[in-house]
Amino acid sequence: MSGKNVVLFGPPGAGKGTQAVKLSELLSVPHISTGDMFRYHIKNDTELGRTAKMYSNKGELVPDEVTIAMVKERLSQKDVANGFLLDGFPRSLPQAEALDKILTELGIKLDHVINISVADEEIRSRLAKRATIEGRADDADPQIIQNRINTYKKQSEPCLSYYRPKNLVKDIQGCGTIEEVFNRIRSVFS
Ligand code: AMP
């Protein structure tokens, strides 16, 4: 099996979370989701949670320095020695650059950036559906959904131009069933 240091990338609603759970099981590596980490802090009303809430409620990114510090701390833990699956990070160019620095310090090399692509219309309908199923506050309001799509295009998508020249990006079509998408992802590791 090829390298297990993986970033899962894609717009909101691409199915990153669902695929990440399955892929982390397949690779036996920890699933590190910055969205889940922020939601945990928000639920427990920690200081970090209160900061994160101000941004995630609006469909904006939590400031880079806050997010980078949280990921740096997580990647310093021992369980990433055999690989990791980052879900939802990096999401801005400064985060991608910071990740490089963190990994260099740890003596780790990134192996794959799995880019799940989904059309805008499909994103909107998936997020609206998720709002009714999971009750996520940031999925419920069309204006917040639009903000998240805009934020993705403006701040997150440039990460792909950062990783493409490094030959790390594996493009995966996000349409179809969960299993169909997972089989495409799985083929990267065979
Ligand atoms: P997600 O579940 O990945 O869609 O994340 C939910 C929310 O958490 C996002 O809309 C952001 O407000 C925040 N968030 C998650 N990951 C990041 C990140 N890498 N950088 C900044 N904010 C993030």
XYZ file of N, CA and C and ligand atoms in Angstrom:
593
model
N 0.846 -1.206 0.000
C 0.000 0.000 0.000
C 0.880 1.256 0.000
N 0.508 2.241 -0.834
C 1.345 3.439 -0.902
C 1.167 4.277 0.360
N 1.909 5.390 0.467
C 1.998 6.178 1.697
C 0.673 6.521 2.349
N 0.718 6.671 3.644
C -0.518 6.867 4.407
C -0.600 8.236 5.078
N 0.162 9.187 4.584
C 0.041 10.545 5.117
C -0.811 11.340 4.135
N -2.068 11.520 4.496
C -3.059 11.924 3.498
C -3.860 13.157 3.925
N -4.091 14.030 2.949
C -5.028 15.148 3.111
C -6.244 14.843 2.248
N -7.426 15.003 2.835
C -8.651 14.858 2.071
C -9.187 16.266 1.838
N -9.349 16.611 0.558
C -9.654 17.986 0.181
C -10.939 18.014 -0.647
N -11.644 19.145 -0.602
C -12.840 19.278 -1.433
C -13.781 20.302 -0.854
N -14.772 20.740 -1.639
C -15.713 21.767 -1.165
C -16.600 21.235 -0.053
N -17.269 22.147 0.674
C -18.233 21.689 1.676
C -19.288 20.846 0.978
N -19.671 19.751 1.600
C -20.707 18.906 0.998
C -20.169 17.906 -0.007
N -18.842 17.817 -0.154
C -18.271 16.867 -1.122
C -18.329 15.434 -0.593
N -18.632 15.305 0.694
C -18.658 13.963 1.291
C -17.336 13.615 1.959
N -16.533 14.629 2.269
C -15.213 14.387 2.892
C -15.337 13.588 4.190
N -16.256 14.042 5.043
C -16.395 13.400 6.360
C -16.741 11.925 6.233
N -17.713 11.618 5.400
C -18.156 10.229 5.206
C -17.021 9.377 4.643
N -16.358 9.901 3.626
C -15.267 9.148 2.997
C -14.080 9.032 3.954
N -13.853 10.061 4.767
C -12.710 10.048 5.683
C -12.850 8.930 6.710
N -14.073 8.742 7.208
C -14.296 7.676 8.198
C -13.922 6.329 7.574
N -14.373 6.095 6.339
C -14.113 4.819 5.675
C -12.629 4.668 5.340
N -12.026 5.745 4.873
C -10.617 5.659 4.466
C -9.693 5.494 5.679
N -10.020 6.154 6.778
C -9.146 6.018 7.948
C -9.215 4.583 8.482
N -10.384 3.956 8.309
C -10.517 2.546 8.710
C -9.675 1.661 7.802
N -9.778 1.908 6.496
C -9.021 1.104 5.524
C -7.520 1.212 5.772
N -7.060 2.434 6.051
C -5.614 2.661 6.210
C -5.148 2.435 7.644
N -6.091 2.293 8.569
C -5.777 2.196 10.011
C -4.953 3.391 10.470
N -5.436 4.561 10.144
C -4.767 5.792 10.596
C -5.809 6.699 11.260
N -5.369 7.581 12.169
C -6.340 8.475 12.805
C -6.973 9.463 11.824
N -8.269 9.673 12.021
C -9.036 10.630 11.218
C -9.000 11.959 11.967
N -8.342 12.942 11.381
C -8.211 14.238 12.051
C -9.048 15.259 11.294
N -10.221 15.570 11.843
C -11.143 16.504 11.200
C -11.162 17.808 11.980
N -10.705 18.894 11.362
C -10.720 20.184 12.076
C -12.164 20.628 12.341
N -13.082 20.316 11.423
C -14.487 20.668 11.645
C -15.020 19.971 12.895
N -14.724 18.656 13.023
C -15.165 17.907 14.216
C -14.510 18.460 15.477
N -13.220 18.811 15.372
C -12.524 19.347 16.551
C -13.184 20.656 16.997
N -13.501 21.515 16.036
C -14.160 22.776 16.390
C -15.547 22.513 16.972
N -16.292 21.578 16.360
C -17.643 21.288 16.881
C -17.577 20.763 18.309
N -16.552 19.962 18.605
C -16.368 19.443 19.968
C -16.149 20.613 20.942
N -15.293 21.528 20.550
C -15.011 22.688 21.417
C -16.239 23.585 21.577
N -17.006 23.727 20.484
C -18.210 24.565 20.559
C -19.214 23.923 21.513
N -19.373 22.607 21.386
C -20.318 21.878 22.243
C -19.934 22.020 23.717
N -18.629 21.964 23.988
C -18.158 22.032 25.377
C -17.899 23.467 25.843
N -18.228 24.412 24.977
C -18.144 25.831 25.320
C -16.771 26.221 25.862
N -15.721 25.722 25.219
C -14.361 26.111 25.617
C -14.042 27.476 24.991
N -12.920 28.040 25.400
C -12.532 29.333 24.834
C -12.330 29.206 23.316
N -11.651 28.117 22.927
C -11.437 27.870 21.491
C -12.779 27.724 20.778
N -13.709 27.038 21.431
C -15.047 26.842 20.867
C -15.778 28.153 20.666
N -15.651 29.046 21.649
C -16.340 30.334 21.528
C -15.762 31.151 20.366
N -14.459 31.068 20.170
C -13.840 31.748 19.022
C -14.324 31.113 17.723
N -14.259 29.782 17.660
C -14.618 29.069 16.424
C -16.063 29.356 16.018
N -16.925 29.431 17.012
C -18.360 29.609 16.749
C -18.640 30.920 16.005
N -17.902 31.956 16.347
C -18.132 33.264 15.720
C -17.930 33.189 14.208
N -17.041 32.308 13.777
C -16.720 32.202 12.348
C -17.552 31.112 11.673
N -17.607 29.932 12.288
C -18.298 28.825 11.618
C -19.790 29.127 11.462
N -20.364 29.876 12.392
C -21.770 30.268 12.290
C -22.061 31.076 11.042
N -21.042 31.771 10.556
C -21.237 32.621 9.380
C -20.773 31.942 8.086
N -20.234 30.737 8.235
C -19.704 30.050 7.055
C -18.324 30.547 6.678
N -17.644 31.166 7.646
C -16.273 31.659 7.393
C -15.251 30.736 8.034
N -13.998 30.885 7.600
C -12.934 30.081 8.204
C -12.543 30.656 9.564
N -12.249 29.783 10.501
C -11.667 30.182 11.776
C -10.253 30.700 11.443
N -9.796 31.773 12.122
C -8.493 32.346 11.733
C -7.372 31.299 11.679
N -6.481 31.506 10.708
C -5.396 30.550 10.468
C -4.588 30.241 11.723
N -4.218 31.288 12.481
C -3.310 31.012 13.608
C -3.954 30.086 14.641
N -5.263 30.248 14.832
C -5.985 29.388 15.788
C -6.010 27.950 15.261
N -6.368 27.813 13.981
C -6.515 26.488 13.379
C -5.166 25.779 13.283
N -4.159 26.513 12.870
C -2.828 25.909 12.699
C -2.295 25.420 14.047
N -2.468 26.222 15.097
C -1.987 25.813 16.421
C -2.683 24.524 16.870
N -3.983 24.437 16.598
C -4.745 23.245 17.008
C -4.250 22.003 16.254
N -3.996 22.154 14.953
C -3.534 21.009 14.152
C -2.103 20.628 14.528
N -1.291 21.621 14.792
C 0.105 21.344 15.168
C 0.146 20.489 16.437
N -0.676 20.861 17.377
C -0.736 20.125 18.643
C -1.187 18.680 18.372
N -2.190 18.522 17.508
C -2.730 17.182 17.223
C -1.710 16.317 16.492
N -0.986 16.924 15.552
C -0.017 16.142 14.769
C 1.233 15.804 15.582
N 1.370 16.443 16.740
C 2.531 16.125 17.583
C 2.291 14.874 18.416
N 1.057 14.355 18.370
C 0.760 13.161 19.177
C 1.283 11.905 18.483
N 1.562 10.905 19.318
C 2.265 9.710 18.835
C 1.492 8.903 17.788
N 0.163 8.962 17.845
C -0.611 8.057 16.988
C -0.538 8.393 15.499
N 0.136 9.485 15.141
C 0.242 9.791 13.706
C 1.506 9.176 13.081
N 2.253 8.432 13.892
C 3.527 7.882 13.411
C 3.344 6.977 12.180
N 2.223 6.254 12.105
C 2.007 5.355 10.970
C 1.087 5.936 9.912
N 0.857 7.231 10.013
C 0.018 7.886 9.018
C -1.114 8.665 9.659
N -1.767 9.463 8.836
C -2.901 10.272 9.317
C -3.763 10.647 8.127
N -5.017 10.943 8.445
C -5.913 11.430 7.417
C -6.445 12.780 7.882
N -5.984 13.837 7.244
C -6.447 15.182 7.588
C -7.692 15.488 6.764
N -8.785 15.808 7.443
C -10.068 16.073 6.780
C -10.460 17.520 7.083
N -10.411 18.374 6.055
C -10.802 19.774 6.262
C -9.639 20.685 6.612
N -8.449 20.184 6.505
C -7.232 20.986 6.715
C -6.162 20.456 5.769
N -5.433 21.318 5.057
C -5.521 22.768 5.060
C -6.695 23.291 4.241
N -7.090 24.522 4.543
C -8.203 25.157 3.852
C -7.838 26.573 3.430
N -6.566 26.909 3.490
C -6.086 28.203 2.998
C -4.606 28.010 2.669
N -4.079 28.921 1.842
C -2.657 28.805 1.490
C -1.748 28.881 2.714
N -1.971 29.847 3.630
C -1.113 29.867 4.823
C -1.175 28.549 5.611
N -2.354 27.909 5.617
C -2.448 26.618 6.321
C -1.635 25.539 5.603
N -1.675 25.556 4.255
C -0.905 24.563 3.492
C 0.590 24.754 3.754
N 1.003 26.007 3.787
C 2.427 26.291 4.037
C 2.808 25.895 5.460
N 1.898 26.183 6.408
C 2.172 25.820 7.804
C 2.253 24.302 7.956
N 1.391 23.592 7.216
C 1.415 22.123 7.309
C 2.760 21.579 6.839
N 3.258 22.134 5.739
C 4.577 21.719 5.249
C 5.629 21.876 6.341
N 5.567 23.023 7.013
C 6.553 23.325 8.042
C 6.426 22.346 9.226
N 5.191 22.114 9.637
C 4.953 21.195 10.765
C 5.471 19.802 10.409
N 5.137 19.334 9.188
C 5.533 17.980 8.794
C 7.048 17.882 8.658
N 7.677 18.925 8.130
C 9.142 18.918 8.016
C 9.774 18.795 9.399
N 9.224 19.569 10.342
C 9.758 19.507 11.713
C 9.611 18.109 12.310
N 8.521 17.438 11.934
C 8.277 16.095 12.478
C 8.981 15.012 11.653
N 9.604 15.418 10.547
C 10.277 14.440 9.679
C 9.300 13.579 8.903
N 8.143 14.138 8.589
C 7.096 13.387 7.873
C 6.897 14.005 6.490
N 6.597 13.152 5.506
C 6.356 13.626 4.144
C 4.892 13.375 3.777
N 4.261 14.376 3.168
C 2.871 14.196 2.730
C 2.867 13.303 1.481
N 1.924 12.336 1.432
C 1.898 11.413 0.294
C 0.820 11.736 -0.740
N -0.377 12.080 -0.267
C -1.485 12.309 -1.204
C -2.378 13.450 -0.742
N -2.845 14.230 -1.712
C -3.942 15.164 -1.466
C -5.094 14.657 -2.331
N -6.060 14.038 -1.684
C -7.203 13.482 -2.409
C -8.224 14.601 -2.582
N -8.456 14.974 -3.830
C -9.352 16.107 -4.116
C -10.686 15.585 -4.642
N -11.710 15.676 -3.804
C -13.045 15.225 -4.229
C -13.765 16.411 -4.867
N -14.123 16.275 -6.149
C -14.775 17.413 -6.807
C -16.266 17.164 -7.035
N -17.032 18.220 -6.782
C -18.493 18.161 -6.904
C -18.980 19.497 -7.476
N -19.967 19.454 -8.385
C -20.502 20.689 -8.987
C -21.252 21.524 -7.944
N -21.241 22.860 -8.150
C -21.860 23.796 -7.193
C -23.319 23.457 -6.865
N -24.105 23.154 -7.917
C -25.525 22.866 -7.695
C -25.709 21.656 -6.787
N -24.882 20.652 -7.041
C -24.922 19.417 -6.248
C -24.548 19.730 -4.790
N -23.574 20.611 -4.594
C -23.165 20.997 -3.236
C -24.354 21.595 -2.489
N -25.026 22.538 -3.158
C -26.159 23.213 -2.504
C -27.238 22.213 -2.096
N -27.560 21.282 -3.007
C -28.647 20.360 -2.658
C -28.194 19.381 -1.574
N -26.911 18.985 -1.596
C -26.427 18.066 -0.550
C -26.418 18.730 0.821
N -25.992 20.006 0.868
C -25.923 20.695 2.161
C -27.321 20.921 2.732
N -28.276 21.246 1.836
C -29.647 21.454 2.300
C -30.194 20.153 2.886
N -29.863 19.041 2.231
C -30.325 17.735 2.708
C -29.683 17.406 4.064
N -28.372 17.690 4.184
C -27.659 17.400 5.437
C -28.238 18.221 6.591
N -28.698 19.442 6.267
C -29.275 20.305 7.303
C -30.478 19.629 7.945
N -31.301 18.954 7.113
C -32.484 18.310 7.686
C -32.115 17.017 8.414
N -31.077 16.329 7.942
C -30.711 15.050 8.574
C -29.894 15.257 9.851
N -28.848 16.088 9.778
C -27.912 16.217 10.911
C -28.190 17.446 11.772
N -28.996 18.366 11.235
C -29.303 19.572 12.004
C -28.104 20.471 12.236
N -27.138 20.459 11.327
C -25.982 21.343 11.479
C -26.376 22.785 11.207
N -26.093 23.680 12.151
C -26.518 25.077 12.028
C -25.992 25.713 10.749
N -24.744 25.356 10.369
C -24.145 26.018 9.212
C -24.620 25.434 7.886
N -25.485 24.415 7.919
C -26.062 23.866 6.691
C -27.468 24.405 6.429
N -28.045 25.069 7.436
C -29.479 25.335 7.375
C -29.844 26.559 6.535
N -28.990 27.549 6.503
C -29.334 28.838 5.910
C -28.679 28.975 4.529
N -29.495 29.239 3.481
C -28.928 29.338 2.124
C -27.808 30.381 2.031
N -27.946 31.473 2.789
C -26.909 32.515 2.754
C -25.586 31.988 3.330
N -25.687 31.203 4.417
C -24.464 30.635 5.025
C -23.850 29.597 4.079
N -24.718 28.816 3.434
C -24.222 27.827 2.463
C -23.446 28.539 1.358
N -24.050 29.636 0.849
C -23.372 30.381 -0.220
C -22.035 30.938 0.274
N -22.013 31.432 1.507
C -20.758 31.944 2.083
C -19.693 30.870 2.133
N -20.105 29.663 2.516
C -19.124 28.570 2.620
C -18.579 28.205 1.245
N -19.460 28.227 0.221
C -18.999 27.933 -1.139
C -18.023 29.030 -1.591
N -18.400 30.304 -1.331
C -17.517 31.417 -1.721
C -16.181 31.336 -0.990
N -16.236 31.042 0.301
C -15.011 30.917 1.097
C -14.122 29.816 0.522
N -14.757 28.706 0.156
C -13.991 27.600 -0.429
C -13.268 28.064 -1.692
N -14.030 28.730 -2.595
C -13.431 29.118 -3.881
C -12.317 30.138 -3.691
N -12.545 31.083 -2.790
C -11.586 32.173 -2.627
C -10.356 31.740 -1.816
N -10.602 31.053 -0.699
C -9.487 30.786 0.216
C -8.939 29.361 0.124
N -9.828 28.383 -0.120
C -9.373 26.990 -0.044
C -8.846 26.459 -1.375
N -9.564 26.765 -2.474
C -9.184 26.195 -3.771
C -7.729 26.490 -4.161
N -7.186 27.676 -3.811
C -5.783 27.931 -4.154
C -4.807 26.887 -3.594
N -5.214 26.142 -2.586
C -4.335 25.078 -2.056
C -4.010 24.064 -3.149
N -4.972 23.859 -4.078
C -4.736 22.865 -5.133
C -3.586 23.306 -6.029
N -3.529 24.611 -6.331
C -2.418 25.109 -7.165
C -1.095 25.000 -6.419
N -1.166 24.996 -5.119
C 0.041 24.836 -4.307
C 0.540 23.385 -4.368
N -0.415 22.432 -4.337
C -0.026 21.019 -4.289
C 0.198 20.392 -5.662
N -0.456 20.938 -6.729
C -0.333 20.281 -8.046
C 1.112 20.167 -8.533
N 1.907 21.256 -8.468
C 3.288 21.115 -8.944
C 4.101 20.106 -8.135
N 3.650 19.802 -6.951
C 4.347 18.811 -6.126
C 3.872 17.386 -6.453
N 2.963 17.291 -7.442
C 2.414 15.992 -7.869
C 1.736 15.216 -6.757
N 1.075 15.929 -5.873
C 0.424 15.251 -4.745
C -1.078 15.062 -4.959
N -1.664 15.817 -5.908
C -3.126 15.840 -6.020
C -3.648 14.635 -6.805
N -4.604 13.921 -6.225
C -5.303 12.833 -6.899
C -6.757 13.275 -7.024
N -7.213 13.527 -8.251
C -8.578 14.037 -8.463
C -9.582 12.897 -8.479
N -10.610 13.060 -7.668
C -11.646 12.033 -7.546
C -12.996 12.676 -7.821
N -13.790 12.058 -8.727
C -15.150 12.549 -8.976
C -16.027 12.206 -7.782
N -16.695 13.238 -7.218
C -17.499 13.018 -6.017
C -18.938 12.626 -6.288
N -19.288 12.410 -7.595
C -20.673 12.037 -7.898
C -20.858 10.529 -7.721
N -22.126 10.131 -7.566
C -22.407 8.701 -7.400
C -22.646 8.336 -5.952
N -22.707 7.030 -5.694
C -22.992 6.583 -4.328
C -21.724 6.677 -3.466
N -21.916 6.558 -2.155
C -20.788 6.579 -1.220
C -19.779 5.496 -1.610
N -20.288 4.308 -1.953
C -19.393 3.191 -2.310
C -18.636 3.464 -3.610
N -19.343 4.058 -4.584
C -18.673 4.356 -5.862
C -17.516 5.337 -5.643
N -17.787 6.373 -4.847
C -16.734 7.365 -4.593
C -15.598 6.708 -3.810
N -15.970 5.886 -2.831
C -14.931 5.247 -2.008
C -14.041 4.326 -2.853
N -14.646 3.625 -3.809
C -13.838 2.745 -4.673
C -12.833 3.541 -5.490
N -13.252 4.734 -5.926
C -12.301 5.592 -6.672
C -11.150 6.000 -5.750
N -11.490 6.358 -4.517
C -10.445 6.779 -3.577
C -9.525 5.602 -3.265
N -10.121 4.454 -3.056
C -9.362 3.263 -2.678
C -8.292 2.929 -3.735
N -8.656 3.203 -5.016
C -7.729 2.827 -6.097
C -6.420 3.632 -6.010
N -6.450 4.785 -5.335
C -5.216 5.568 -5.154
C -4.213 4.785 -4.312
N -4.726 3.917 -3.439
C -3.857 3.244 -2.466
C -3.514 1.810 -2.852
N -3.987 1.358 -4.072
C -3.718 -0.047 -4.406
C -2.445 -0.180 -5.223
P -16.372 21.300 8.216
O -17.119 20.349 9.067
O -15.046 20.756 7.777
O -17.186 21.835 7.065
O -16.014 22.570 9.142
C -17.029 23.339 9.769
C -16.526 24.739 10.034
O -15.365 24.689 10.903
C -16.039 25.505 8.795
O -17.093 26.135 8.107
C -15.077 26.503 9.414
O -15.749 27.576 10.044
C -14.424 25.671 10.508
N -13.211 24.998 9.979
C -13.026 23.658 9.775
N -11.805 23.412 9.282
C -11.190 24.612 9.176
C -9.915 25.036 8.717
N -9.006 24.170 8.254
N -9.635 26.369 8.766
C -10.521 27.257 9.243
N -11.754 26.937 9.652
C -12.085 25.626 9.632
